[in-house]
Tab-separated table of C-alpha atoms in Angstrom:
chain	number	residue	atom	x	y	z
A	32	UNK	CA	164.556	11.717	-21.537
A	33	UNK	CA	165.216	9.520	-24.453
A	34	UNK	CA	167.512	10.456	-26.948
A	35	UNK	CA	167.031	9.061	-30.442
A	36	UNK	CA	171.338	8.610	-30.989
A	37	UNK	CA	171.094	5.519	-30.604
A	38	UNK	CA	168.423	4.599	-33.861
A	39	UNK	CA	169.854	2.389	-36.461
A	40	UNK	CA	171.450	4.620	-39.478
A	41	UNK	CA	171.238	7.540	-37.366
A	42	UNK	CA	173.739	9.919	-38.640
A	43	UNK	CA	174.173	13.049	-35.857
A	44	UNK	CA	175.448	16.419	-37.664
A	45	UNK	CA	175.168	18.576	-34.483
A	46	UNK	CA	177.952	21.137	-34.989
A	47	UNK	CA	177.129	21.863	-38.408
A	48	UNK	CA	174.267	24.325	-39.707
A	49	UNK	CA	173.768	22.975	-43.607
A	50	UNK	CA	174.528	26.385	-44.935
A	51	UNK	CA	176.312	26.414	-48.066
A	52	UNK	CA	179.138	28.407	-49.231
A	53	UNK	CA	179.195	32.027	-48.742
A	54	UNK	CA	178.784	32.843	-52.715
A	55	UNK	CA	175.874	30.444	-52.206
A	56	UNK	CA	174.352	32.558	-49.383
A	57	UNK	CA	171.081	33.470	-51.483
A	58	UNK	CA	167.065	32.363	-50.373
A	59	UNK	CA	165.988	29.999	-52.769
A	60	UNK	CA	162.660	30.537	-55.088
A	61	UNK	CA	160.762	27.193	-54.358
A	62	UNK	CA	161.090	26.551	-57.972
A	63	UNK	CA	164.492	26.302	-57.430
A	64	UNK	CA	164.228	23.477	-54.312
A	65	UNK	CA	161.473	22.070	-55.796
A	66	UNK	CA	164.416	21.513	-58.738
A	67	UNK	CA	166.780	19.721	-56.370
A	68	UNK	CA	164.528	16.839	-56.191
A	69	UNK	CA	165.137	16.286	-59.689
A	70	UNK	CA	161.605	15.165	-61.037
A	71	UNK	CA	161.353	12.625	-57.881
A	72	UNK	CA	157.330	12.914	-55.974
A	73	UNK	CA	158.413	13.629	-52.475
A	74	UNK	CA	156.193	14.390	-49.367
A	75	UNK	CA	156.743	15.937	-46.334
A	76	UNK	CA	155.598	15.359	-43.073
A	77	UNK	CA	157.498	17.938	-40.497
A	78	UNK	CA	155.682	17.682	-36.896
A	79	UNK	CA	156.402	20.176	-33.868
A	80	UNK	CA	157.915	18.714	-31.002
A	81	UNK	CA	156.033	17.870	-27.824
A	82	UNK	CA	155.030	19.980	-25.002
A	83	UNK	CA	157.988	21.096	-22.911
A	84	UNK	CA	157.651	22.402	-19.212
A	85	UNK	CA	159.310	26.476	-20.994
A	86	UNK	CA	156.238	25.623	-23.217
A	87	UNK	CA	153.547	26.061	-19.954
A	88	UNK	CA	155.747	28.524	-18.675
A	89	UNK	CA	155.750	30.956	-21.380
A	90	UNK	CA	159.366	31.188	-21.749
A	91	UNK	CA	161.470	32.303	-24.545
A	92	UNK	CA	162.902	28.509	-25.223
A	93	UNK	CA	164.689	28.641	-28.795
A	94	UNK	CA	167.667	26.795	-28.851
A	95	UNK	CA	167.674	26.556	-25.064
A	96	UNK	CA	166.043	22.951	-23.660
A	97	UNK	CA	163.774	21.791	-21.153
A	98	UNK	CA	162.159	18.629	-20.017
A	99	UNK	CA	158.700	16.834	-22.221
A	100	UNK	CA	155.929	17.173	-19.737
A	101	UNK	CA	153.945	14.359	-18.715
A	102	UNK	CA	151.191	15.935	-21.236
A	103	UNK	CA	153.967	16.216	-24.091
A	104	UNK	CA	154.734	12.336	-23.461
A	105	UNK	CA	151.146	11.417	-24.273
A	106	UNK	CA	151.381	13.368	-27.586
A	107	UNK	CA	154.388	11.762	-28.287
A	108	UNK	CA	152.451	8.793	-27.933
A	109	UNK	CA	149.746	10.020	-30.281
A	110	UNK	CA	151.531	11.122	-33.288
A	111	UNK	CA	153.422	7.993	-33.106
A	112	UNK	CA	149.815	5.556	-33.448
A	113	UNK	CA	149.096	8.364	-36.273
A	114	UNK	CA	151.782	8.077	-38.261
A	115	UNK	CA	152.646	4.387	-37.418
A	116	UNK	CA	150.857	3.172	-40.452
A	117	UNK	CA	153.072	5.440	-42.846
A	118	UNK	CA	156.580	4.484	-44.529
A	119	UNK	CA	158.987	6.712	-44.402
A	120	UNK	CA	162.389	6.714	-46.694
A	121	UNK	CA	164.048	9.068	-44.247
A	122	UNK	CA	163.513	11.019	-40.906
A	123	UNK	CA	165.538	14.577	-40.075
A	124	UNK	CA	165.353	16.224	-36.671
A	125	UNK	CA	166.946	18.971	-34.898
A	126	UNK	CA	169.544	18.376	-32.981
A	127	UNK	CA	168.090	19.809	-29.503
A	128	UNK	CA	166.313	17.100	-26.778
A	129	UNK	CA	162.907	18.104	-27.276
A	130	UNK	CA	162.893	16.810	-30.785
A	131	UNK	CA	165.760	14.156	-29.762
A	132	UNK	CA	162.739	13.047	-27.771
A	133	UNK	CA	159.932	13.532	-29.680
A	134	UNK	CA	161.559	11.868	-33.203
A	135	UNK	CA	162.467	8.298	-30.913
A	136	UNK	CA	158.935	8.477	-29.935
A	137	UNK	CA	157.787	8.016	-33.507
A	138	UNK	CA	160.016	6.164	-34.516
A	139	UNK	CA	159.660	3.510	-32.142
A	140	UNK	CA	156.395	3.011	-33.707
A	141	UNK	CA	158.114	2.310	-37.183
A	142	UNK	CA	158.764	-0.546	-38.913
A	143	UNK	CA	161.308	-0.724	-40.654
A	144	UNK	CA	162.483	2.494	-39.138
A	145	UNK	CA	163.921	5.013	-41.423
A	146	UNK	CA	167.684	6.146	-40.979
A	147	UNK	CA	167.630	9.326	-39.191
A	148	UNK	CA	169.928	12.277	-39.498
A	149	UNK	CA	170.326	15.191	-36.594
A	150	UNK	CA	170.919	18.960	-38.318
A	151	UNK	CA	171.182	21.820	-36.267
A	152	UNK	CA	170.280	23.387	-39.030
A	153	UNK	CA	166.578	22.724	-38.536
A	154	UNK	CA	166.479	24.075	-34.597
A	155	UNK	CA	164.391	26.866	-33.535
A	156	UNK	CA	164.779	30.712	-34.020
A	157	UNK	CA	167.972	31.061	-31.831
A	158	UNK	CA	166.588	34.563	-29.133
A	159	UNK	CA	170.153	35.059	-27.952
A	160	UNK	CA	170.475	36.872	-24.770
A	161	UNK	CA	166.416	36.323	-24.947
A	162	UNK	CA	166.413	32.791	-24.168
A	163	UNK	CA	164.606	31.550	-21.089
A	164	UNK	CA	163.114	34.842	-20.332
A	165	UNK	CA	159.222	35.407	-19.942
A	166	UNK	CA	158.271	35.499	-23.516
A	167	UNK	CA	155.559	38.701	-22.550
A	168	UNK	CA	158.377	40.322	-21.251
A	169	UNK	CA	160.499	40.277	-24.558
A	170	UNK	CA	157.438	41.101	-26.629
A	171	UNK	CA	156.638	44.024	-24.253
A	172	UNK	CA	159.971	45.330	-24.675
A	173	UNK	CA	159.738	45.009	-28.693
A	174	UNK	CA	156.395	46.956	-28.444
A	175	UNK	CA	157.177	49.625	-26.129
A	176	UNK	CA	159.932	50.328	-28.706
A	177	UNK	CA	157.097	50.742	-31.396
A	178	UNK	CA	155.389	53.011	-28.804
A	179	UNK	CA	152.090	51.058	-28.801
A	180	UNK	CA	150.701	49.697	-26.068
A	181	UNK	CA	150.662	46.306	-24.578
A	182	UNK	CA	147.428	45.068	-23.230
A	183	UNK	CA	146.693	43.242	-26.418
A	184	UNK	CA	149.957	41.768	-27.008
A	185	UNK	CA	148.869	39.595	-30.253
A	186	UNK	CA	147.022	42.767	-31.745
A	187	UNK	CA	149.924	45.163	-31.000
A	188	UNK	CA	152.221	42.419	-32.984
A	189	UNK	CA	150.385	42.164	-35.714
A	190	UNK	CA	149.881	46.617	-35.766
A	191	UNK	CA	153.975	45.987	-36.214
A	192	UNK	CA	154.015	43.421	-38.373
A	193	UNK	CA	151.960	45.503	-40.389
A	194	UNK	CA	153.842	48.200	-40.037
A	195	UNK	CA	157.701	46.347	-40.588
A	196	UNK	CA	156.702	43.333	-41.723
A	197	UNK	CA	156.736	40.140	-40.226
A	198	UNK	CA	160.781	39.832	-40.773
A	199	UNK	CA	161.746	43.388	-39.413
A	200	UNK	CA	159.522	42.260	-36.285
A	201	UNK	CA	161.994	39.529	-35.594
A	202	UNK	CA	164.812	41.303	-36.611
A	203	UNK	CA	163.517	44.067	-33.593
A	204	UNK	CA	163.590	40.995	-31.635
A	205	UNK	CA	167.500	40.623	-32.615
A	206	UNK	CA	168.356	44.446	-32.281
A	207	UNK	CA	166.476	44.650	-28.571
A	208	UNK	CA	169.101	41.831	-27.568
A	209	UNK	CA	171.993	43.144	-25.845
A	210	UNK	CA	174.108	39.935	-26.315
A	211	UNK	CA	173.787	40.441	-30.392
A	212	UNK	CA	173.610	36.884	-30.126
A	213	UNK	CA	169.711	36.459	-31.504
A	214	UNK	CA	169.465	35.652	-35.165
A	215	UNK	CA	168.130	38.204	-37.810
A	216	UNK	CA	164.826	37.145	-39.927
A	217	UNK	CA	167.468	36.868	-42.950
A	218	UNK	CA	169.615	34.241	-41.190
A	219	UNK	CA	166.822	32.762	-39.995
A	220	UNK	CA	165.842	32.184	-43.401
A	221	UNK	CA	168.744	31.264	-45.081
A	222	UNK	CA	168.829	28.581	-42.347
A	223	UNK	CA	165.671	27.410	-43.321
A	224	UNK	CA	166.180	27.219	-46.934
A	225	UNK	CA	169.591	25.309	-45.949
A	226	UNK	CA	167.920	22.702	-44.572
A	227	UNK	CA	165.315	21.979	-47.089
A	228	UNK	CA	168.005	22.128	-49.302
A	229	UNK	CA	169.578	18.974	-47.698
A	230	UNK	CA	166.479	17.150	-46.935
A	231	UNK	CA	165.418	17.570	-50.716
A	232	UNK	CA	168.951	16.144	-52.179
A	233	UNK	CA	168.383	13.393	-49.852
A	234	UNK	CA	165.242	12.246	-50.775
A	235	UNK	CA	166.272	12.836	-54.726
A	236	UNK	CA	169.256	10.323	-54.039
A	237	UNK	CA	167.466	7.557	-52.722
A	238	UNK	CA	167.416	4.398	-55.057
A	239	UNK	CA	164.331	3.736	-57.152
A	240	UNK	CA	162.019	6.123	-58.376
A	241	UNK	CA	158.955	6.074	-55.652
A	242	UNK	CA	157.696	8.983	-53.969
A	243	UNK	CA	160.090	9.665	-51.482
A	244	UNK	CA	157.914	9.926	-47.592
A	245	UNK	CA	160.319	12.199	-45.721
A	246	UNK	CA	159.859	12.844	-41.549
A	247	UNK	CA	160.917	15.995	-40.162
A	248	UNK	CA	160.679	16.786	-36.416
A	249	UNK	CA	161.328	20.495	-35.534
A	250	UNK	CA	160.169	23.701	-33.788
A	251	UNK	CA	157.063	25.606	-34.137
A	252	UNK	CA	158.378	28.957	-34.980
A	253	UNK	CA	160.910	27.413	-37.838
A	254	UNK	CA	158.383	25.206	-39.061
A	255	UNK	CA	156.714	28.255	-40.134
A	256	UNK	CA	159.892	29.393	-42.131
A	257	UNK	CA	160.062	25.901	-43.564
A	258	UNK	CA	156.934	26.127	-44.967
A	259	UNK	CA	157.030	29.846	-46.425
A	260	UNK	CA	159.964	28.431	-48.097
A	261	UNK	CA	157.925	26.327	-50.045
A	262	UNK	CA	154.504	27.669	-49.547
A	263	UNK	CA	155.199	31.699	-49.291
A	264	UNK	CA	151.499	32.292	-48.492
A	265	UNK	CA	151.543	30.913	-44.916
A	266	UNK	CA	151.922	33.218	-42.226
A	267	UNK	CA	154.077	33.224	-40.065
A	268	UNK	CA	152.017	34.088	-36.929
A	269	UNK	CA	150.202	30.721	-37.242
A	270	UNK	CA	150.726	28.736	-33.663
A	271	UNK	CA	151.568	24.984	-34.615
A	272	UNK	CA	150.538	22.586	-31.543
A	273	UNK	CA	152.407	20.728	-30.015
A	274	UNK	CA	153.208	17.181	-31.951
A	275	UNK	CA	151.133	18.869	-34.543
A	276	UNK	CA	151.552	17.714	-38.070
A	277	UNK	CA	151.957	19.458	-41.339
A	278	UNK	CA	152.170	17.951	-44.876
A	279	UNK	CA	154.195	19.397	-48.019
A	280	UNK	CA	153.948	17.309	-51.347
A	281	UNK	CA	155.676	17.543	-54.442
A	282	UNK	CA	154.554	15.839	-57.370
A	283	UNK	CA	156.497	13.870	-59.355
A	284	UNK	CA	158.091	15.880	-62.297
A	285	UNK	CA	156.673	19.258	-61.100
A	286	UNK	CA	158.333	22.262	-59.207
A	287	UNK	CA	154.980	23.639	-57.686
A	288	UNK	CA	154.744	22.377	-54.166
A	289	UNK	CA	151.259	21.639	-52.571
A	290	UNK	CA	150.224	22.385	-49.196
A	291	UNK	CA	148.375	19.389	-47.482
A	292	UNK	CA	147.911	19.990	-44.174
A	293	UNK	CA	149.028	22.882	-41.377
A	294	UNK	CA	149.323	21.835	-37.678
A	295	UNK	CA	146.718	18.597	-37.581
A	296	UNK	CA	147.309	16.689	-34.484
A	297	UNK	CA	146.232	13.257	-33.938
């Protein structure tokens, strides 16, 4: 598979999550990121990577890999010719192939091609000793626990959901994991808010004044807790396709971020 290293002004920050300090460790209002951009208009485009062969499969992937399908290649292709037409100041992807793969798709179409940066920071949720496992096995598990039953697997989530809340359903992911290696719904979070956090202060630093066009290539499930960090309201049981697109603006001199567009694909 390709791997976007090679772009001109990429910068690759694999080994490093973003976070700040640990008297820093608090969620963000999105006031408050909205405030790192400093008064700068800044939209953002964040797309889902492309379909991956755990993606047919069903399989728990998070921050384990597996190889673009020949379908994923042709949305590659597709969100490229879509956003070919746009200028972008700067493009951010996770660090893991699938988004490797699916950023030096788009890019290719660029020109002049942003400088792109690689942050683990913006990988999936990381499942722990759940990776690569039947997904409808893990979920089974996590409703069994909740004694409800599991014919309707969607329904019985969101009877739990309901129940805990959307974060103490993930965080019953993370306590069903023997390994202890799957991340809580609070780490997952402050993850998310990290990386905003450095994608914002970018932007706000570039020379000029424009609107800053940002690119952002990540993972369904976390693009969901990128957005509720700026857009609370969306839920996050809403299934992004693949090489889907969603758009985040922020007006120039205001702190009230404006959803544009959730999961359009070309």
């Amino acid at each position: 598979m390709t791997d976007a290293t090679g772009t001109t002004g990429t910068t690759d920050t694999t080994g490093t999550t973003g976070r700040r300090d640990a008297d820093e460790e608090v969620q963000r209002t999105p006031e408050e990121l909205a405030a790192l951009a400093g008064g700068r208009g800044l939209v953002l485009r964040i797309v889902r990577h492309a379909e991956t062969v755990y993606n047919t499969q069903h399989v728990m992937q998070g921050w384990s890999d597996s190889p673009i399908t020949e379908r994923g290649t042709e949305q590659i292709a597709a969100v490229a010719r879509h956003l070919a037409s746009k200028r972008f100041d700067l493009a951010f992807s996770s660090d893991l192939q699938r988004t490797r793969t699916t950023m030096a798709g788009i890019l290719a179409e660029l020109d002049p091609q942003p400088p792109l940066e690689h942050l683990e920071s913006l990988r999936e949720w990381n499942f722990g000793g759940h990776e690569e496992r039947p997904s409808f096995e893990v979920w089974s598990e996590v409703i069994a626990a909740q004694g409800l039953e599991v014919d309707r697997e969607l329904t019985a989530l969101r009877s739990i959901a309901d129940r805990i809340g959307w974060r103490g359903l993930f965080d019953a992911v993370a306590q069903s994991d023997v390994s202890g290696q799957a991340e809580q719904a609070a780490a997952i979070v402050l993850r998310a808010d990290a990386a905003l956090a450095h994608v914002v202060k970018a932007a706000a630093a570039l020379p000029g004044e424009h609107e800053a066009q940002v690119l952002v290539v990540s993972h369904g499930g976390f693009i969901t807790s990128l957005l509720r960090q700026l857009v609370p309201e969306v839920t996050p049981d809403v299934i992004l396709p693949n090489c889907s697109v969603s758009t985040v603006a922020l007006p120039a001199g205001s702190t009230a971020w404006e959803l544009r567009a959730v999961g359009e694909t070309a």
